[in-house]
Short mmCIF file of C-alpha atoms in Angstrom, two decimals:
data_model
loop_
_atom_site.label_atom_id
_atom_site.label_comp_id
_atom_site.label_asym_id
_atom_site.label_seq_id
_atom_site.Cartn_x
_atom_site.Cartn_y
_atom_site.Cartn_z
CA MET A 1 -63.72 264.45 98.39
CA GLN A 2 -63.59 262.86 94.99
CA LEU A 3 -65.61 264.53 91.73
CA VAL A 4 -67.46 266.72 94.27
CA GLY A 5 -70.69 267.42 92.37
CA GLN A 6 -70.15 265.81 89.14
CA THR A 7 -70.80 262.41 88.20
CA GLY A 8 -67.99 259.85 86.60
CA PRO A 9 -66.33 256.81 88.00
CA LEU A 10 -64.74 256.79 91.57
CA SER A 11 -61.29 255.32 92.50
CA GLY A 12 -61.29 253.19 95.70
CA MET A 13 -58.97 253.73 98.08
CA GLY A 14 -55.86 251.54 97.24
CA LYS A 15 -55.95 252.90 93.60
CA LEU A 16 -56.19 256.16 95.35
CA PHE A 17 -52.90 256.04 97.21
CA LEU A 18 -51.18 254.33 94.17
CA SER A 19 -52.10 257.12 92.07
CA ALA A 20 -51.33 259.78 94.91
CA VAL A 21 -47.71 258.55 95.35
CA LYS A 22 -46.91 258.02 91.57
CA ASN A 23 -48.14 261.28 90.59
CA GLU A 24 -47.31 263.68 92.94
CA GLY A 25 -45.00 261.78 94.93
CA PRO A 26 -45.06 260.39 98.70
CA LYS A 27 -45.29 263.78 100.59
CA SER A 28 -49.02 264.33 98.97
CA LEU A 29 -49.97 261.86 101.26
CA TYR A 30 -49.26 263.87 103.99
CA GLN A 31 -50.58 267.23 102.25
CA GLY A 32 -52.69 269.80 105.23
CA LEU A 33 -50.22 267.75 108.32
CA THR A 34 -49.72 271.04 109.82
CA PRO A 35 -52.99 272.27 110.39
CA ALA A 36 -54.25 268.49 111.17
CA LEU A 37 -52.29 267.97 113.61
CA THR A 38 -52.73 271.68 115.94
CA ARG A 39 -56.06 270.44 115.74
CA SER A 40 -55.52 267.21 116.77
CA PHE A 41 -53.55 268.39 119.30
CA VAL A 42 -56.35 270.94 121.19
CA TYR A 43 -59.66 269.03 120.09
CA GLY A 44 -58.11 265.55 121.06
CA GLY A 45 -57.43 267.03 124.75
CA LEU A 46 -60.78 269.17 124.70
CA ARG A 47 -62.92 266.18 123.85
CA LEU A 48 -61.36 263.35 126.19
CA GLY A 49 -60.45 266.16 129.41
CA LEU A 50 -63.98 267.42 129.00
CA TYR A 51 -65.67 264.02 129.25
CA GLU A 52 -64.62 263.08 132.86
CA PRO A 53 -65.65 266.90 134.41
CA SER A 54 -68.88 266.30 132.37
CA LYS A 55 -69.74 262.83 133.64
CA TYR A 56 -69.36 263.71 136.96
CA ALA A 57 -71.29 267.26 136.78
CA CYS A 58 -73.90 264.86 135.47
CA ASP A 59 -73.81 262.53 138.38
CA LEU A 60 -74.07 264.91 140.48
CA ALA A 61 -76.89 267.05 139.01
CA PHE A 62 -79.07 263.66 138.04
CA GLY A 63 -77.40 261.34 140.64
CA SER A 64 -77.29 258.54 137.82
CA SER A 65 -73.87 257.83 135.80
CA ASN A 66 -75.46 255.28 133.58
CA VAL A 67 -74.76 255.17 129.59
CA LEU A 68 -77.16 258.41 128.32
CA VAL A 69 -75.19 259.95 131.02
CA LYS A 70 -72.03 258.99 129.14
CA ILE A 71 -73.37 259.69 125.59
CA ALA A 72 -74.39 263.30 126.53
CA SER A 73 -71.39 263.80 128.42
CA GLY A 74 -69.33 262.80 125.20
CA MET A 75 -71.92 264.83 122.85
CA PHE A 76 -71.00 267.90 125.00
CA ALA A 77 -67.23 267.46 124.59
CA GLY A 78 -67.18 266.36 121.14
CA ALA A 79 -69.25 269.49 119.74
CA ILE A 80 -67.59 272.21 121.89
CA SER A 81 -64.66 270.87 121.02
CA THR A 82 -64.65 270.76 117.35
CA ALA A 83 -66.46 274.33 117.23
CA LEU A 84 -63.63 275.69 118.57
CA THR A 85 -60.82 273.32 116.04
CA ASN A 86 -62.90 273.73 113.04
CA PRO A 87 -60.74 276.77 111.08
CA MET A 88 -58.24 273.95 111.43
CA GLU A 89 -60.01 271.14 109.47
CA VAL A 90 -61.41 273.55 106.81
CA LEU A 91 -57.79 274.69 105.43
CA LYS A 92 -57.00 270.79 106.10
CA VAL A 93 -59.39 269.73 103.34
CA ARG A 94 -58.78 272.43 101.43
CA LEU A 95 -54.67 272.14 101.17
CA GLN A 96 -55.47 268.28 100.79
CA MET A 97 -58.04 268.91 97.49
CA ASN A 98 -56.81 271.96 95.87
CA PRO A 99 -53.20 271.03 94.57
CA ASP A 100 -52.27 274.71 93.59
CA MET A 101 -52.82 275.63 97.61
CA ARG A 102 -50.53 272.85 98.91
CA LYS A 103 -47.56 275.19 98.20
CA SER A 104 -48.99 278.21 99.28
CA GLY A 105 -49.16 276.34 103.37
CA PRO A 106 -52.02 276.71 105.80
CA ILE A 107 -50.90 280.71 106.74
CA ILE A 108 -51.37 281.92 103.05
CA GLU A 109 -54.75 279.94 102.63
CA LEU A 110 -55.83 280.97 105.95
CA ARG A 111 -54.98 284.72 104.76
CA ARG A 112 -56.69 283.54 100.79
CA THR A 113 -59.95 282.89 102.75
CA VAL A 114 -60.40 285.08 104.89
CA SER A 115 -59.39 287.64 101.97
CA GLU A 116 -61.95 286.41 99.55
CA GLU A 117 -64.58 284.56 101.70
CA GLY A 118 -64.44 286.12 104.66
CA ILE A 119 -63.67 285.04 108.44
CA LYS A 120 -67.23 283.07 108.52
CA ALA A 121 -65.42 280.80 105.48
CA LEU A 122 -63.38 279.35 108.25
CA TRP A 123 -66.56 277.89 110.49
CA LYS A 124 -68.32 276.20 107.16
CA GLY A 125 -69.85 272.76 107.68
CA VAL A 126 -69.46 273.80 111.39
CA GLY A 127 -73.11 272.16 112.22
CA PRO A 128 -71.97 269.02 110.29
CA ALA A 129 -68.93 268.93 111.94
CA MET A 130 -70.34 269.39 115.35
CA ALA A 131 -72.49 266.83 115.02
CA ARG A 132 -70.33 264.74 114.04
CA ALA A 133 -67.62 265.17 116.66
CA ALA A 134 -70.72 264.70 119.24
CA ALA A 135 -71.54 261.22 117.86
CA LEU A 136 -68.05 260.08 117.22
CA THR A 137 -67.04 261.32 121.01
CA ALA A 138 -70.32 259.99 122.57
CA SER A 139 -69.79 256.73 120.46
CA GLN A 140 -66.19 256.42 121.04
CA LEU A 141 -66.51 257.26 124.89
CA ALA A 142 -70.12 255.68 126.08
CA THR A 143 -69.06 252.37 124.51
CA TYR A 144 -65.36 252.11 125.64
CA ASP A 145 -66.65 252.84 129.51
CA GLU A 146 -69.38 250.11 128.55
CA THR A 147 -67.48 247.44 126.94
CA LYS A 148 -65.03 247.77 129.37
CA GLN A 149 -67.68 247.71 132.11
CA ILE A 150 -69.52 245.18 130.79
CA LEU A 151 -66.45 242.87 130.10
CA VAL A 152 -64.62 243.27 133.67
CA ARG A 153 -68.29 241.88 135.04
CA TRP A 154 -68.76 239.15 132.29
CA THR A 155 -65.28 237.34 131.97
CA SER A 156 -62.04 237.41 133.91
CA LEU A 157 -60.83 240.27 132.30
CA LYS A 158 -59.16 242.95 135.35
CA GLU A 159 -57.43 246.83 134.64
CA GLY A 160 -54.99 246.32 131.84
CA PHE A 161 -53.95 246.22 128.31
CA PRO A 162 -55.95 243.64 127.01
CA LEU A 163 -58.85 245.04 128.24
CA HIS A 164 -58.39 248.19 127.04
CA LEU A 165 -57.41 246.75 123.29
CA ILE A 166 -60.75 244.84 122.75
CA SER A 167 -62.70 247.89 124.82
CA SER A 168 -61.15 250.46 122.47
CA THR A 169 -61.66 248.02 119.19
CA VAL A 170 -65.08 247.94 119.62
CA ALA A 171 -65.51 251.79 119.96
CA GLY A 172 -63.60 251.86 116.79
CA ILE A 173 -66.16 250.30 114.91
CA LEU A 174 -69.29 251.43 116.22
CA SER A 175 -68.17 255.00 116.43
CA THR A 176 -67.25 254.59 112.45
CA LEU A 177 -70.68 253.48 111.49
CA VAL A 178 -71.91 256.67 113.21
CA THR A 179 -70.12 258.72 112.23
CA ALA A 180 -68.88 258.19 108.58
CA PRO A 181 -72.24 259.45 107.30
CA ILE A 182 -71.87 262.74 108.80
CA ASP A 183 -68.03 263.16 108.20
CA MET A 184 -68.67 262.69 104.52
CA VAL A 185 -71.63 265.59 104.78
CA LYS A 186 -69.14 267.79 106.57
CA THR A 187 -66.24 267.46 103.96
CA ARG A 188 -68.12 268.41 100.74
CA LEU A 189 -69.78 271.42 102.59
CA MET A 190 -66.17 272.64 103.54
CA LEU A 191 -65.35 272.06 100.45
CA GLN A 192 -68.14 274.06 98.57
CA ARG A 193 -67.15 277.87 98.03
CA GLU A 194 -69.23 281.25 98.51
CA ALA A 195 -70.25 281.17 94.33
CA LYS A 196 -72.84 280.71 94.27
CA GLU A 197 -72.28 279.03 90.49
CA ILE A 198 -70.91 276.41 91.94
CA ARG A 199 -72.60 276.03 95.02
CA ILE A 200 -74.48 272.74 95.45
CA TYR A 201 -75.50 272.04 98.72
CA LYS A 202 -77.52 274.34 101.18
CA GLY A 203 -77.02 272.73 104.24
CA GLY A 204 -75.93 269.64 106.11
CA PHE A 205 -80.08 267.91 105.43
CA HIS A 206 -79.91 269.28 102.30
CA CYS A 207 -76.38 267.73 101.50
CA ALA A 208 -77.17 264.23 103.00
CA TYR A 209 -80.54 264.34 100.90
CA GLN A 210 -78.83 265.00 97.41
CA VAL A 211 -76.41 262.55 98.15
CA LEU A 212 -79.66 260.09 98.76
CA LEU A 213 -81.39 261.21 95.68
CA THR A 214 -78.68 260.82 93.21
CA GLU A 215 -76.19 258.62 94.93
CA GLY A 216 -78.10 256.44 96.92
CA PRO A 217 -77.61 255.59 100.64
CA ARG A 218 -74.37 253.82 99.83
CA GLY A 219 -73.50 257.75 99.18
CA LEU A 220 -73.49 257.93 102.58
CA TYR A 221 -70.86 255.51 103.47
CA LYS A 222 -68.01 256.79 100.59
CA GLY A 223 -64.82 256.20 102.16
CA GLY A 224 -66.25 254.80 104.85
CA PHE A 225 -63.19 252.00 104.78
CA ALA A 226 -60.51 254.73 104.60
CA ILE A 227 -62.19 256.64 107.76
CA PHE A 228 -62.18 252.79 109.66
CA ALA A 229 -58.30 252.85 108.40
CA ARG A 230 -57.42 255.67 110.42
CA LEU A 231 -60.90 256.70 112.72
CA GLY A 232 -59.98 252.58 114.04
CA PRO A 233 -56.08 252.59 114.88
CA GLN A 234 -56.53 255.92 116.09
CA THR A 235 -59.51 255.03 118.66
CA THR A 236 -56.91 252.01 120.04
CA ILE A 237 -54.07 254.13 120.43
CA THR A 238 -55.83 257.12 122.35
CA PHE A 239 -57.60 254.72 124.75
CA ILE A 240 -55.06 252.90 125.66
CA LEU A 241 -52.20 255.78 125.76
CA CYS A 242 -54.87 257.56 127.99
CA GLU A 243 -55.50 254.73 130.03
CA GLU A 244 -51.74 254.15 130.76
CA LEU A 245 -51.14 258.10 131.20
CA ARG A 246 -53.74 258.16 133.94
CA LYS A 247 -51.98 255.21 135.56
CA HIS A 248 -48.96 257.05 135.82
CA ALA A 249 -50.57 260.38 136.70
CA GLY A 250 -51.89 258.42 140.06
CA LEU A 251 -56.09 258.60 138.41
CA LYS A 252 -58.37 255.98 138.14
CA ALA A 253 -58.56 254.21 135.15
CA MET A 254 -61.73 255.93 132.62
#
């Protein structure tokens, strides 16, 4: 989010962390928590919940559940889930970015956005967000699924914590590599206002092109380490908990 559309020195994750705590207090690290939790509750449940039925439907339709079917099922589950929850993501990003909005809260910011920019503003960046969610869910679930099968086939690991931990860690690494550029594009589009004089990007592809042109290929991976620091543990915890809950509910493992 730093210096969107501007030039200047950028702070790394550690420096930015210390600066935020020093200047704004520890609470600043949790800005946008309410919309983030609301989105995670709906989005997380939908994308995991839709994956198995989608895979089952593809298996019935095509008579196969190979890796391509798993990728397609993950993409469908992720895209649908994020299309429904995009307004919460927009609110979260804006509350994190603008100090003045932090005092207003998500409800007031929601009303302000709709009154000033129209209801369509809540779906800003929905294209890249859907692409990111489709890539994330497909890479996470398909990688986890395939890694588990490979490990069971070629090692002595069986269903249990070690297998789930290794598989989910591999899924977290790969999903970060796949989604970091899309995440960066999505965030920049969500931060844009409708005012034409400060509108920089026309769409997702234009944003990616401008970043490549002005900041180089590494610009697409800005914040990549911070993304992995969040996505890696999140992926691991999500899959381990999901497997345990499925076991206690009497369902077979993923």
